[in-house]
Tab-separated table of C-alpha atoms in Angstrom:
chain	number	residue	atom	x	y	z
A	1103	UNK	CA	22.202	45.988	13.718
A	1104	UNK	CA	18.903	45.496	11.909
A	1105	UNK	CA	20.704	43.830	8.989
A	1106	UNK	CA	21.991	41.124	11.359
A	1107	UNK	CA	18.449	40.482	12.618
A	1108	UNK	CA	17.197	40.325	9.038
A	1109	UNK	CA	20.000	37.914	8.105
A	1110	UNK	CA	19.276	35.741	11.151
A	1111	UNK	CA	15.551	35.691	10.344
A	1112	UNK	CA	16.249	34.831	6.698
A	1113	UNK	CA	18.650	32.033	7.713
A	1114	UNK	CA	16.059	30.584	10.107
A	1115	UNK	CA	13.342	30.720	7.439
A	1116	UNK	CA	15.621	29.035	4.887
A	1117	UNK	CA	16.552	26.301	7.377
A	1118	UNK	CA	12.906	25.574	8.177
A	1119	UNK	CA	11.991	25.560	4.481
A	1120	UNK	CA	14.810	23.153	3.578
A	1121	UNK	CA	13.950	20.860	6.494
A	1122	UNK	CA	10.310	20.670	5.403
A	1123	UNK	CA	11.343	19.987	1.802
A	1124	UNK	CA	13.745	17.208	2.828
A	1125	UNK	CA	11.230	15.540	5.143
A	1126	UNK	CA	8.431	15.968	2.620
A	1127	UNK	CA	10.613	14.535	-0.134
A	1128	UNK	CA	10.947	11.305	1.838
A	1129	UNK	CA	7.209	10.884	2.341
A	1130	UNK	CA	5.403	7.949	0.823
A	1131	UNK	CA	3.042	8.908	-1.993
A	1132	UNK	CA	-0.300	7.097	-2.040
A	1133	UNK	CA	-2.399	6.721	-5.174
A	1134	UNK	CA	-5.533	4.740	-5.786
A	1135	UNK	CA	-7.967	4.119	-8.585
A	1136	UNK	CA	-11.165	2.138	-8.894
A	1137	UNK	CA	-13.915	1.150	-11.286
A	1138	UNK	CA	-16.549	3.845	-10.789
A	1139	UNK	CA	-19.235	1.477	-12.083
A	1140	UNK	CA	-18.430	-1.246	-9.549
A	1141	UNK	CA	-20.640	-1.635	-6.497
A	1142	UNK	CA	-18.800	-2.392	-3.285
A	1143	UNK	CA	-21.836	-2.582	-0.999
A	1144	UNK	CA	-22.414	-6.324	-1.454
A	1145	UNK	CA	-18.796	-7.463	-1.058
A	1146	UNK	CA	-17.998	-8.386	2.535
A	1147	UNK	CA	-15.424	-11.172	2.221
A	1148	UNK	CA	-11.988	-11.451	0.659
A	1149	UNK	CA	-9.169	-13.891	0.047
A	1150	UNK	CA	-5.520	-13.367	-0.790
A	1151	UNK	CA	-4.398	-14.480	-4.234
A	1152	UNK	CA	-1.979	-17.389	-3.987
A	1153	UNK	CA	1.691	-16.571	-4.488
A	1154	UNK	CA	2.995	-17.509	-7.887
A	1155	UNK	CA	6.295	-18.780	-6.499
A	1156	UNK	CA	8.962	-17.357	-8.806
A	1157	UNK	CA	7.511	-13.841	-8.822
A	1158	UNK	CA	7.608	-13.604	-5.025
A	1159	UNK	CA	10.761	-12.190	-3.513
A	1160	UNK	CA	10.085	-11.805	0.181
A	1161	UNK	CA	7.643	-14.066	2.011
A	1162	UNK	CA	8.203	-12.213	5.305
A	1163	UNK	CA	7.219	-8.916	3.688
A	1164	UNK	CA	4.130	-10.549	2.179
A	1165	UNK	CA	3.097	-12.013	5.538
A	1166	UNK	CA	3.527	-8.631	7.243
A	1167	UNK	CA	1.528	-6.800	4.555
A	1168	UNK	CA	-1.236	-9.410	4.763
A	1169	UNK	CA	-1.392	-9.143	8.564
A	1170	UNK	CA	-1.599	-5.346	8.445
A	1171	UNK	CA	-4.196	-5.369	5.666
A	1172	UNK	CA	-6.244	-8.080	7.417
A	1173	UNK	CA	-6.447	-5.943	10.570
A	1174	UNK	CA	-7.628	-2.911	8.595
A	1175	UNK	CA	-10.131	-4.829	6.483
A	1176	UNK	CA	-11.688	-6.486	9.555
A	1177	UNK	CA	-12.122	-3.005	11.070
A	1178	UNK	CA	-13.967	-2.033	7.871
A	1179	UNK	CA	-16.360	-4.979	8.209
A	1180	UNK	CA	-14.727	-7.484	5.835
A	1181	UNK	CA	-13.923	-11.081	6.700
A	1182	UNK	CA	-11.127	-13.207	5.299
A	1183	UNK	CA	-12.241	-16.486	3.742
A	1184	UNK	CA	-10.385	-19.303	2.056
A	1185	UNK	CA	-13.233	-20.236	-0.306
A	1186	UNK	CA	-16.109	-18.411	-2.016
A	1187	UNK	CA	-14.813	-14.934	-1.161
A	1188	UNK	CA	-16.356	-11.912	-2.879
A	1189	UNK	CA	-13.012	-10.195	-3.481
A	1190	UNK	CA	-9.471	-11.367	-4.180
A	1191	UNK	CA	-6.429	-9.304	-3.203
A	1192	UNK	CA	-3.045	-9.584	-4.866
A	1193	UNK	CA	0.113	-7.670	-4.067
A	1194	UNK	CA	3.043	-6.486	-6.120
A	1195	UNK	CA	6.151	-4.768	-4.845
A	1196	UNK	CA	9.516	-3.511	-6.016
A	1197	UNK	CA	12.753	-2.947	-4.148
A	1198	UNK	CA	15.414	-0.325	-4.790
A	1199	UNK	CA	18.407	-1.766	-6.573
A	1200	UNK	CA	20.853	-0.328	-4.048
A	1201	UNK	CA	21.252	-2.036	-0.696
A	1202	UNK	CA	20.756	-0.352	2.667
A	1203	UNK	CA	22.420	-1.678	5.829
A	1204	UNK	CA	21.077	-5.242	6.023
A	1205	UNK	CA	18.736	-5.419	3.066
A	1206	UNK	CA	16.859	-3.520	0.436
A	1207	UNK	CA	14.392	-0.675	0.754
A	1208	UNK	CA	10.920	-1.166	-0.615
A	1209	UNK	CA	10.117	1.509	-3.187
A	1210	UNK	CA	6.651	0.486	-4.307
A	1211	UNK	CA	3.815	-1.606	-2.879
A	1212	UNK	CA	0.578	-2.179	-4.811
A	1213	UNK	CA	-2.569	-3.946	-3.667
A	1214	UNK	CA	-4.976	-4.997	-6.429
A	1215	UNK	CA	-8.530	-5.934	-5.475
A	1216	UNK	CA	-10.586	-8.051	-7.841
A	1217	UNK	CA	-14.267	-8.862	-7.787
A	1218	UNK	CA	-14.662	-12.629	-8.134
A	1219	UNK	CA	-17.387	-13.958	-10.407
A	1220	UNK	CA	-18.375	-17.363	-9.012
A	1221	UNK	CA	-21.198	-17.630	-11.525
A	1222	UNK	CA	-18.854	-17.343	-14.530
A	1223	UNK	CA	-15.724	-19.457	-13.982
A	1224	UNK	CA	-13.139	-19.192	-16.714
A	1225	UNK	CA	-11.113	-22.140	-18.074
A	1226	UNK	CA	-8.117	-20.855	-16.107
A	1227	UNK	CA	-10.037	-20.810	-12.813
A	1228	UNK	CA	-12.119	-18.093	-11.216
A	1229	UNK	CA	-13.240	-15.209	-13.356
A	1230	UNK	CA	-12.101	-11.961	-11.780
A	1231	UNK	CA	-12.373	-8.305	-12.622
A	1232	UNK	CA	-10.044	-5.593	-11.281
A	1233	UNK	CA	-12.184	-3.111	-9.345
A	1234	UNK	CA	-9.663	-1.268	-7.138
A	1235	UNK	CA	-5.912	-0.594	-7.012
A	1236	UNK	CA	-3.879	1.244	-4.388
A	1237	UNK	CA	-0.162	2.007	-4.550
A	1238	UNK	CA	2.349	3.401	-2.074
A	1239	UNK	CA	5.584	4.639	-3.597
A	1240	UNK	CA	8.658	6.155	-2.045
A	1241	UNK	CA	11.216	4.795	0.385
A	1242	UNK	CA	9.372	2.326	2.617
A	1243	UNK	CA	11.423	0.829	5.435
A	1244	UNK	CA	10.273	-2.762	6.015
A	1245	UNK	CA	12.140	-3.316	9.303
A	1246	UNK	CA	9.902	-4.602	12.087
A	1247	UNK	CA	10.787	-1.601	14.267
A	1248	UNK	CA	9.766	0.883	11.575
A	1249	UNK	CA	6.230	2.203	11.138
A	1250	UNK	CA	6.759	2.841	7.396
A	1251	UNK	CA	5.153	-0.393	6.198
A	1252	UNK	CA	2.130	0.039	8.468
A	1253	UNK	CA	1.667	3.624	7.264
A	1254	UNK	CA	1.961	2.499	3.631
A	1255	UNK	CA	-0.681	-0.239	4.018
A	1256	UNK	CA	-2.968	2.111	5.976
A	1257	UNK	CA	-2.559	4.750	3.280
A	1258	UNK	CA	-3.306	2.283	0.498
A	1259	UNK	CA	-6.489	1.004	2.159
A	1260	UNK	CA	-7.625	4.321	3.638
A	1261	UNK	CA	-10.070	4.968	0.780
A	1262	UNK	CA	-11.210	1.371	0.337
A	1263	UNK	CA	-13.994	0.690	-0.234
A	1264	UNK	CA	-14.833	3.886	-2.107
A	1265	UNK	CA	-18.076	5.596	-1.116
């Protein structure tokens, strides 16, 4: 009789372990890096880098990421400006090559934040220096009903600005 109880307990433990591993394996991984010499205390405004046309794949995704990031950055005391911003944000993303239901799953989203040097314009335009990068990788559902994209953007910007 005790061997049945032991078997049942072992089966329950294995089921819980496998469930945690499967759910954990689907989680979005967040990584970030920044210039440790950069000061973030004086930067209070930002602008989004203009889309480069051909490199952009999904304008709806970009608009949703910008809206989510704007909400978070305003909560952190930043303001979005169209001109003379302190920081410039660009985004990169990649989709899985396989299709899912009605579209593709996002597998990586990166936000790059540059410090803009208004005092030193380059021949190509504004001089900018990468000071922070955050990346979410994993399976990120971009459907409006899903919270995956919001969680990815929140995760990316959670540690921005660094203290």
